[in-house]
CSV table of C-alpha atoms in Angstrom, one decimal:
chain,number,residue,atom,x,y,z
A,28,MET,CA,8.4,-7.2,31.7
A,29,ARG,CA,11.5,-5.3,30.5
A,30,PHE,CA,10.9,-5.4,26.8
A,31,LEU,CA,8.2,-2.7,26.2
A,32,HIS,CA,9.3,0.1,28.6
A,33,ARG,CA,5.7,0.9,29.3
A,34,ALA,CA,4.5,4.4,30.3
A,35,SER,CA,0.9,3.2,31.0
A,36,PRO,CA,-0.6,0.6,33.4
A,37,TRP,CA,-2.6,-0.7,30.5
A,38,ARG,CA,0.7,-2.0,29.0
A,39,GLU,CA,1.2,-4.2,32.1
A,40,LEU,CA,-1.8,-6.4,31.3
A,41,PHE,CA,0.0,-9.0,29.3
A,42,ALA,CA,3.5,-8.3,30.6
A,43,GLY,CA,3.7,-11.4,32.9
A,44,ASP,CA,4.0,-15.1,32.2
A,45,SER,CA,0.4,-15.6,33.2
A,46,LEU,CA,-2.8,-13.7,32.4
A,47,PRO,CA,-4.1,-11.1,34.8
A,48,ASP,CA,-6.2,-12.3,37.7
A,49,PRO,CA,-9.7,-11.0,37.1
A,50,ALA,CA,-10.2,-10.8,40.9
A,51,THR,CA,-7.6,-8.0,41.1
A,52,LEU,CA,-9.4,-5.7,38.7
A,53,PRO,CA,-11.7,-3.0,40.1
A,54,ASP,CA,-15.4,-2.6,39.2
A,55,LEU,CA,-14.5,0.2,36.9
A,56,LEU,CA,-12.9,-2.4,34.6
A,57,ALA,CA,-15.8,-4.8,34.8
A,58,PRO,CA,-16.0,-5.6,31.0
A,59,LEU,CA,-12.3,-6.6,31.1
A,60,ARG,CA,-12.7,-8.6,34.3
A,61,GLU,CA,-15.7,-10.5,32.9
A,62,THR,CA,-13.9,-11.4,29.6
A,63,LEU,CA,-10.8,-12.6,31.5
A,64,ALA,CA,-13.0,-14.7,33.8
A,65,SER,CA,-14.7,-16.3,30.7
A,66,LEU,CA,-11.3,-17.3,29.3
A,67,GLY,CA,-10.0,-18.9,32.5
A,68,PRO,CA,-6.4,-18.7,33.9
A,69,HIS,CA,-4.8,-21.5,31.8
A,70,PRO,CA,-6.1,-21.5,28.3
A,71,ASP,CA,-4.3,-23.3,25.5
A,72,LEU,CA,-2.7,-21.2,22.7
A,73,ALA,CA,-5.7,-21.6,20.3
A,74,ASP,CA,-8.3,-20.6,22.9
A,75,ALA,CA,-6.2,-17.6,24.0
A,76,HIS,CA,-5.8,-16.4,20.4
A,77,ALA,CA,-9.5,-16.9,19.6
A,78,TRP,CA,-10.4,-14.9,22.7
A,79,GLN,CA,-8.7,-11.8,21.3
A,80,SER,CA,-11.7,-10.5,19.5
A,81,THR,CA,-13.7,-10.8,22.7
A,82,LEU,CA,-10.9,-8.9,24.5
A,83,VAL,CA,-11.2,-6.1,21.9
A,84,GLU,CA,-15.0,-5.8,22.4
A,85,ALA,CA,-14.4,-5.4,26.2
A,86,LEU,CA,-11.8,-2.7,25.5
A,87,VAL,CA,-14.2,-0.9,23.2
A,88,ARG,CA,-16.8,-1.0,26.0
A,89,LEU,CA,-14.2,0.7,28.2
A,90,ASP,CA,-14.0,3.5,25.6
A,91,LEU,CA,-10.3,3.0,24.9
A,92,PRO,CA,-9.1,4.7,21.7
A,93,GLY,CA,-8.1,2.5,18.7
A,94,TRP,CA,-4.4,3.2,19.1
A,95,ARG,CA,-4.4,2.0,22.7
A,96,ILE,CA,-6.4,-1.1,21.7
A,97,ALA,CA,-3.8,-1.8,18.9
A,98,GLN,CA,-1.1,-1.6,21.5
A,99,LEU,CA,-2.9,-4.2,23.7
A,100,ILE,CA,-3.6,-6.5,20.7
A,101,SER,CA,0.2,-6.3,20.1
A,102,ASP,CA,1.0,-7.0,23.7
A,103,HIS,CA,-1.4,-10.0,23.7
A,104,ASN,CA,0.2,-11.4,20.6
A,105,ALA,CA,3.6,-10.9,22.2
A,106,TRP,CA,2.3,-13.0,25.2
A,107,LEU,CA,1.2,-15.7,22.8
A,108,TYR,CA,4.7,-15.6,21.2
A,109,ARG,CA,6.4,-16.0,24.6
A,110,ARG,CA,4.1,-18.9,25.5
A,111,ALA,CA,4.8,-20.7,22.2
A,112,ILE,CA,8.5,-20.2,22.5
A,113,ARG,CA,8.6,-21.5,26.1
A,114,LEU,CA,6.5,-24.6,25.1
A,115,ALA,CA,8.9,-25.3,22.2
A,116,GLU,CA,11.9,-25.0,24.5
A,117,ILE,CA,10.3,-27.4,27.0
A,118,GLU,CA,9.5,-29.9,24.2
A,119,MET,CA,13.1,-29.7,22.9
A,120,ARG,CA,14.5,-30.4,26.4
A,121,GLY,CA,12.2,-33.4,26.7
A,122,GLN,CA,13.5,-34.7,23.5
A,123,GLY,CA,17.1,-34.4,24.5
A,124,TRP,CA,18.1,-31.1,22.9
A,125,GLY,CA,19.0,-29.6,26.2
A,126,ALA,CA,19.0,-25.8,27.0
A,127,PRO,CA,19.7,-23.2,24.3
A,128,PRO,CA,23.4,-23.5,23.6
A,129,VAL,CA,24.0,-19.7,23.5
A,130,GLY,CA,21.9,-16.6,24.2
A,131,TYR,CA,19.3,-15.6,21.7
A,132,CYS,CA,16.4,-13.1,21.2
A,133,VAL,CA,13.2,-13.5,19.2
A,134,LEU,CA,12.0,-10.3,17.5
A,135,VAL,CA,8.5,-9.4,16.3
A,136,LEU,CA,8.6,-7.3,13.2
A,137,GLY,CA,6.2,-5.0,11.3
A,138,SER,CA,3.0,-3.8,13.0
A,139,GLY,CA,3.7,-6.0,16.0
A,140,GLY,CA,7.2,-4.6,16.3
A,141,ARG,CA,5.6,-1.1,16.3
A,142,HIS,CA,3.0,-2.2,18.9
A,143,GLU,CA,0.4,-1.2,16.3
A,144,SER,CA,-1.3,-4.5,15.4
A,145,LEU,CA,-4.9,-4.7,14.5
A,146,LEU,CA,-7.0,-7.9,14.2
A,147,ALA,CA,-5.8,-11.0,12.3
A,148,PRO,CA,-2.1,-10.3,11.5
A,149,ASP,CA,0.1,-13.1,10.2
A,150,GLN,CA,3.5,-13.9,11.6
A,151,ASP,CA,6.5,-11.6,11.0
A,152,ASN,CA,9.5,-12.5,13.2
A,153,ALA,CA,13.2,-12.9,13.3
A,154,MET,CA,15.9,-14.2,15.7
A,155,ILE,CA,19.2,-12.8,16.8
A,156,ILE,CA,21.7,-15.4,18.1
A,157,ASP,CA,24.7,-14.5,20.3
A,158,ASP,CA,28.0,-14.8,18.5
A,159,TYR,CA,29.6,-18.3,18.5
A,160,PRO,CA,32.6,-19.9,16.7
A,161,ASP,CA,32.0,-20.9,13.1
A,162,ALA,CA,33.1,-24.5,13.9
A,163,ARG,CA,29.9,-24.9,16.0
A,164,HIS,CA,27.5,-23.6,13.4
A,165,VAL,CA,25.8,-26.9,12.5
A,166,GLU,CA,25.2,-27.7,16.1
A,167,ILE,CA,24.1,-24.3,17.3
A,168,ASP,CA,22.1,-23.1,14.3
A,169,GLY,CA,20.5,-26.6,14.1
A,170,TYR,CA,19.1,-26.0,17.6
A,171,PHE,CA,17.7,-22.6,16.7
A,172,GLN,CA,16.3,-23.8,13.4
A,173,SER,CA,14.3,-26.4,15.2
A,174,LEU,CA,13.2,-23.9,17.8
A,175,GLY,CA,12.1,-21.5,15.1
A,176,GLU,CA,10.2,-24.2,13.3
A,177,ARG,CA,8.5,-25.3,16.4
A,178,PHE,CA,7.3,-22.0,17.8
A,179,THR,CA,6.1,-20.7,14.5
A,180,ALA,CA,4.2,-23.9,13.9
A,181,ARG,CA,2.6,-23.6,17.3
A,182,LEU,CA,1.5,-20.0,16.5
A,183,ASP,CA,0.1,-21.1,13.1
A,184,ALA,CA,-1.9,-23.9,14.7
A,185,ALA,CA,-3.2,-21.4,17.3
A,186,GLY,CA,-4.5,-19.1,14.6
A,187,ILE,CA,-1.6,-16.7,13.8
A,188,PRO,CA,-0.8,-17.9,10.3
A,189,LEU,CA,2.7,-18.4,8.9
A,190,CYS,CA,4.0,-15.5,6.8
A,191,GLN,CA,3.5,-16.2,3.1
A,192,GLY,CA,6.6,-14.1,2.4
A,193,HIS,CA,8.7,-16.4,4.7
A,194,VAL,CA,9.6,-13.6,7.1
A,195,MET,CA,10.1,-15.9,10.1
A,196,ALA,CA,12.9,-17.2,12.3
A,197,ARG,CA,12.4,-20.7,10.9
A,198,TRP,CA,14.3,-19.5,7.8
A,199,PRO,CA,18.1,-18.7,7.7
A,200,MET,CA,17.4,-15.3,6.1
A,201,TRP,CA,15.7,-14.2,9.3
A,202,ARG,CA,17.8,-16.1,11.9
A,203,LYS,CA,21.4,-14.9,12.3
A,204,ARG,CA,24.1,-14.1,14.8
A,205,LEU,CA,24.3,-10.4,15.9
A,206,SER,CA,27.4,-9.9,13.8
A,207,GLU,CA,25.7,-11.4,10.8
A,208,TRP,CA,22.7,-9.1,11.2
A,209,GLN,CA,25.1,-6.1,11.2
A,210,ARG,CA,26.8,-7.4,8.1
A,211,GLN,CA,23.5,-8.1,6.4
A,212,LEU,CA,22.4,-4.5,7.1
A,213,GLU,CA,25.7,-3.2,5.8
A,214,ILE,CA,25.0,-5.1,2.5
A,215,TRP,CA,21.4,-4.0,2.3
A,216,SER,CA,22.2,-0.3,3.0
A,217,ALA,CA,25.3,0.0,0.8
A,218,GLU,CA,23.5,0.9,-2.5
A,219,ARG,CA,20.1,1.6,-4.1
A,220,ARG,CA,18.3,-1.7,-4.5
A,221,VAL,CA,14.5,-1.9,-4.2
A,222,LYS,CA,14.4,-5.4,-2.8
A,223,ARG,CA,17.0,-4.7,-0.2
A,224,VAL,CA,15.2,-1.6,1.0
A,225,GLN,CA,12.0,-3.5,1.2
A,226,GLN,CA,13.6,-6.2,3.3
A,227,ALA,CA,15.2,-3.6,5.6
A,228,ASN,CA,11.9,-1.9,6.1
A,229,ILE,CA,10.5,-5.2,7.4
A,230,LEU,CA,13.4,-5.8,9.8
A,231,LEU,CA,13.8,-2.2,11.1
A,232,ASP,CA,10.4,-2.1,12.8
A,233,PHE,CA,11.4,-4.7,15.5
A,234,THR,CA,10.9,-5.3,19.2
A,235,PRO,CA,12.2,-8.1,21.3
A,236,VAL,CA,9.6,-10.5,22.8
A,237,HIS,CA,11.7,-13.3,24.3
A,238,GLY,CA,15.3,-13.9,25.2
A,239,ASP,CA,18.3,-11.6,25.7
A,240,GLU,CA,17.1,-8.1,25.1
A,241,GLY,CA,20.7,-6.9,25.0
A,242,LEU,CA,21.1,-8.5,21.6
A,243,ALA,CA,18.2,-6.5,20.2
A,244,GLU,CA,19.6,-3.3,21.8
A,245,GLY,CA,23.0,-4.1,20.2
A,246,LEU,CA,21.3,-4.2,16.8
A,247,ARG,CA,19.3,-1.0,17.5
A,248,ASP,CA,22.5,0.8,18.5
A,249,TRP,CA,24.1,-0.3,15.2
A,250,VAL,CA,21.1,0.9,13.2
A,251,ALA,CA,21.0,4.3,15.0
A,252,GLU,CA,24.7,4.9,14.5
A,253,ARG,CA,25.2,3.6,10.9
A,254,LEU,CA,22.1,4.1,8.8
A,255,PRO,CA,21.8,7.9,9.0
A,256,ALA,CA,24.9,8.0,6.8
A,257,ALA,CA,23.6,5.5,4.3
A,258,GLY,CA,22.6,8.1,1.8
A,259,LEU,CA,21.9,6.0,-1.3
A,260,PHE,CA,19.9,3.5,0.7
A,261,LEU,CA,17.8,6.2,2.3
A,262,ASP,CA,17.3,7.9,-1.1
A,263,GLU,CA,15.9,4.7,-2.5
A,264,MET,CA,13.6,4.4,0.6
A,265,ALA,CA,12.4,7.9,-0.2
A,266,ALA,CA,11.8,7.0,-3.8
A,267,LEU,CA,9.6,4.0,-2.7
A,268,LEU,CA,7.2,6.5,-1.0
A,269,ASP,CA,6.0,7.2,-4.5
A,270,GLU,CA,4.7,3.7,-4.7
A,271,GLN,CA,2.5,4.3,-1.7
A,272,PRO,CA,0.2,7.1,-2.7
A,273,VAL,CA,-2.6,8.1,-0.3
A,274,ALA,CA,-6.2,7.7,-1.2
A,275,LEU,CA,-6.8,11.2,-2.6
A,276,ASP,CA,-7.1,12.4,-6.2
A,277,ARG,CA,-5.3,15.5,-7.5
A,278,PHE,CA,-8.2,17.6,-6.3
A,279,GLY,CA,-7.9,16.3,-2.7
A,280,ARG,CA,-11.0,14.1,-2.9
A,281,LEU,CA,-11.2,10.6,-1.5
A,282,ALA,CA,-10.2,8.2,-4.3
A,283,GLY,CA,-8.4,5.0,-3.7
A,284,SER,CA,-7.2,2.2,-5.9
A,285,LEU,CA,-10.0,-0.3,-6.6
A,286,GLU,CA,-7.6,-3.2,-7.3
A,287,GLY,CA,-8.7,-6.1,-5.2
A,288,ALA,CA,-11.5,-4.0,-3.7
A,289,PRO,CA,-14.5,-5.9,-2.3
A,290,HIS,CA,-16.9,-3.2,-3.7
A,291,GLU,CA,-16.8,0.2,-5.3
A,292,ARG,CA,-17.2,2.1,-2.0
A,293,ALA,CA,-14.1,0.5,-0.5
A,294,LEU,CA,-10.9,2.4,0.4
A,295,ASN,CA,-7.8,0.5,1.4
A,296,LEU,CA,-6.9,2.6,4.4
A,297,LYS,CA,-4.1,0.2,5.4
A,298,HIS,CA,-2.2,0.5,2.1
A,299,GLN,CA,-3.3,4.0,1.1
A,300,ALA,CA,-3.2,5.8,4.4
A,301,LEU,CA,-1.7,4.0,7.4
A,302,LEU,CA,1.3,2.4,5.8
A,303,PRO,CA,2.3,5.5,3.8
A,304,LEU,CA,2.3,7.4,7.2
A,305,VAL,CA,4.3,4.7,8.9
A,306,ALA,CA,6.8,4.5,6.0
A,307,ALA,CA,7.4,8.3,5.9
A,308,VAL,CA,7.9,8.5,9.7
A,309,ARG,CA,10.3,5.5,9.5
A,310,LEU,CA,12.4,7.1,6.9
A,311,LEU,CA,12.7,10.4,8.9
A,312,ALA,CA,13.5,8.4,12.0
A,313,LEU,CA,16.3,6.5,10.3
A,314,ARG,CA,17.7,9.8,8.8
A,315,HIS,CA,17.8,11.3,12.3
A,316,GLY,CA,19.1,8.3,14.3
A,317,VAL,CA,15.8,7.8,16.2
A,318,ARG,CA,15.9,4.6,18.3
A,319,GLU,CA,12.1,4.4,18.9
A,320,THR,CA,10.1,1.8,16.9
A,321,ASP,CA,6.4,2.7,17.2
A,322,THR,CA,5.1,5.6,15.1
A,323,ARG,CA,3.8,7.7,17.9
A,324,ARG,CA,7.1,7.7,19.8
A,325,ARG,CA,9.1,8.2,16.5
A,326,LEU,CA,7.1,11.4,15.9
A,327,VAL,CA,7.8,12.8,19.4
A,328,ALA,CA,11.5,11.9,18.9
A,329,LEU,CA,11.5,13.7,15.6
A,330,VAL,CA,10.3,16.9,17.4
A,331,ALA,CA,13.2,16.6,19.8
A,332,ARG,CA,15.6,16.4,16.9
A,333,GLN,CA,13.9,19.4,15.2
A,334,ALA,CA,13.0,17.3,12.2
A,335,ILE,CA,9.3,18.3,12.5
A,336,ASP,CA,7.5,20.9,14.6
A,337,THR,CA,5.1,20.2,17.5
A,338,ALA,CA,2.0,21.1,15.5
A,339,THR,CA,3.0,18.6,12.8
A,340,CYS,CA,3.6,15.9,15.5
A,341,ARG,CA,0.2,16.5,17.0
A,342,ALA,CA,-1.6,16.4,13.7
A,343,LEU,CA,0.1,13.2,12.5
A,344,THR,CA,-0.3,11.5,15.9
A,345,ALA,CA,-4.0,12.3,15.7
A,346,ALA,CA,-4.2,11.1,12.1
A,347,HIS,CA,-2.5,7.9,13.0
A,348,GLY,CA,-4.9,7.3,15.9
A,349,ARG,CA,-8.0,8.0,13.8
A,350,LEU,CA,-6.9,5.7,11.0
A,351,GLN,CA,-6.3,2.9,13.5
A,352,GLY,CA,-9.7,3.5,14.9
A,353,LEU,CA,-11.4,3.4,11.5
A,354,LEU,CA,-9.7,0.2,10.5
A,355,LEU,CA,-10.4,-1.5,13.8
A,356,SER,CA,-14.1,-0.5,13.7
A,357,GLU,CA,-14.4,-1.9,10.1
A,358,GLN,CA,-12.5,-5.1,11.1
A,359,ARG,CA,-14.9,-5.7,14.0
A,360,ARG,CA,-17.9,-5.1,11.7
A,361,ASN,CA,-16.5,-7.6,9.2
A,362,LEU,CA,-15.7,-10.3,11.8
A,363,ALA,CA,-19.3,-9.9,13.2
A,364,ALA,CA,-20.6,-10.5,9.7
A,365,GLY,CA,-18.4,-13.5,9.1
A,366,ARG,CA,-16.0,-11.7,6.7
A,367,ALA,CA,-12.2,-11.3,6.9
A,368,ALA,CA,-10.6,-8.6,9.0
A,369,ASP,CA,-8.6,-6.7,6.3
A,370,GLY,CA,-7.4,-3.2,5.4
A,371,TRP,CA,-10.5,-2.1,3.5
A,372,VAL,CA,-13.0,0.5,4.8
A,373,ASP,CA,-16.5,1.1,3.4
A,374,VAL,CA,-16.9,4.8,3.0
A,375,ALA,CA,-20.6,4.4,3.4
A,376,HIS,CA,-20.0,3.7,7.1
A,377,LEU,CA,-18.3,7.1,7.6
A,378,GLY,CA,-20.2,10.1,8.8
A,379,GLU,CA,-19.7,13.5,7.3
A,380,ASP,CA,-17.3,14.5,10.0
A,381,GLN,CA,-15.3,11.4,9.5
A,382,HIS,CA,-15.1,12.1,5.7
A,383,LEU,CA,-13.8,15.5,6.4
A,384,LEU,CA,-11.3,14.4,9.0
A,385,LEU,CA,-10.1,11.5,6.7
A,386,ARG,CA,-9.4,13.9,3.9
A,387,HIS,CA,-7.6,16.2,6.2
A,388,ASP,CA,-5.5,13.3,7.6
A,389,LEU,CA,-4.6,12.1,4.1
A,390,GLN,CA,-3.5,15.6,3.1
A,391,GLN,CA,-1.3,15.7,6.2
A,392,ILE,CA,0.3,12.4,5.3
A,393,ARG,CA,0.8,13.5,1.7
A,394,SER,CA,2.6,16.6,3.0
A,395,LEU,CA,4.8,14.4,5.2
A,396,GLN,CA,5.7,12.2,2.3
A,397,LYS,CA,6.9,15.3,0.4
A,398,ARG,CA,9.0,16.4,3.4
A,399,ALA,CA,10.5,12.9,3.8
A,400,ARG,CA,11.5,12.7,0.1
A,401,ARG,CA,13.3,16.1,0.2
A,402,THR,CA,14.9,15.9,3.6
């Protein structure tokens, strides 16, 4: 599969059109082999999605770190996307719509676009359509509107819910020709507007999952070339980091916002740890023309551009991995107890060493935020 440019055999698991054949896996991977056998070779979308938590348990038994499991969750979700899109195309052909009238590419955004999904994400997606004459807009966009509605509805029925913020290819805002996406980013990045920066933040963590990858690369080229010079836009992105404080008080003790907390021991490590780290790294990556999307690779690329040093890269990469691991463990615990998989972590579940490491990691993220604001 050309989309993910994998550096690890693990990333090949869900790269094909079909699921891996359990018989091809060695005894060393028995937990994975057993769970694939239990699913069967041709599950429907709903069964394949429901199986994901079982997959995660098998990967935990194999002692994979949380960051690697997050990559594989993302890859499995991308496999579900591709399956849903292909089924929608087949359905449309059967109803007389024919083949797609021009090239297109479906993007997954957000944590999925960064290959950093944990359990129970909703949909965040977009579509790039190859350029076509304005005179054919009703015909061509009508096809892709229907395709977007159909594949997002299939994913929703399978258990990946529709985005409540309407960030999906079924809506015109997130379905455009390549030239229109470039013009949209020109508008968003021309001045300091909070809403425009927030929308760009969603779009800019993208990866292609189906269709013509060249369209996605065309957009990525434009972003890497143009956005480093968008000073006012990047300044507003830096200012928004103040709205994502980490879960520390002024004395460096663990202390998060209790708004919406399930209990007084809860810390929202998604919104007060992981996302502040992701946002600061994204800002630095945009300033320096980094083309990578996932946080770990962005950090390495920032070292190559001398934006951060190697020690900082190692510390933040480790922090990112530990946060993913803590959140994934808590989500697994919640699901086993019949609760929702969310971004809250019960600090009572943390050992003394985990408390110390969490404080250290949050201090590193706070320092990175300061650097990103002043760069």
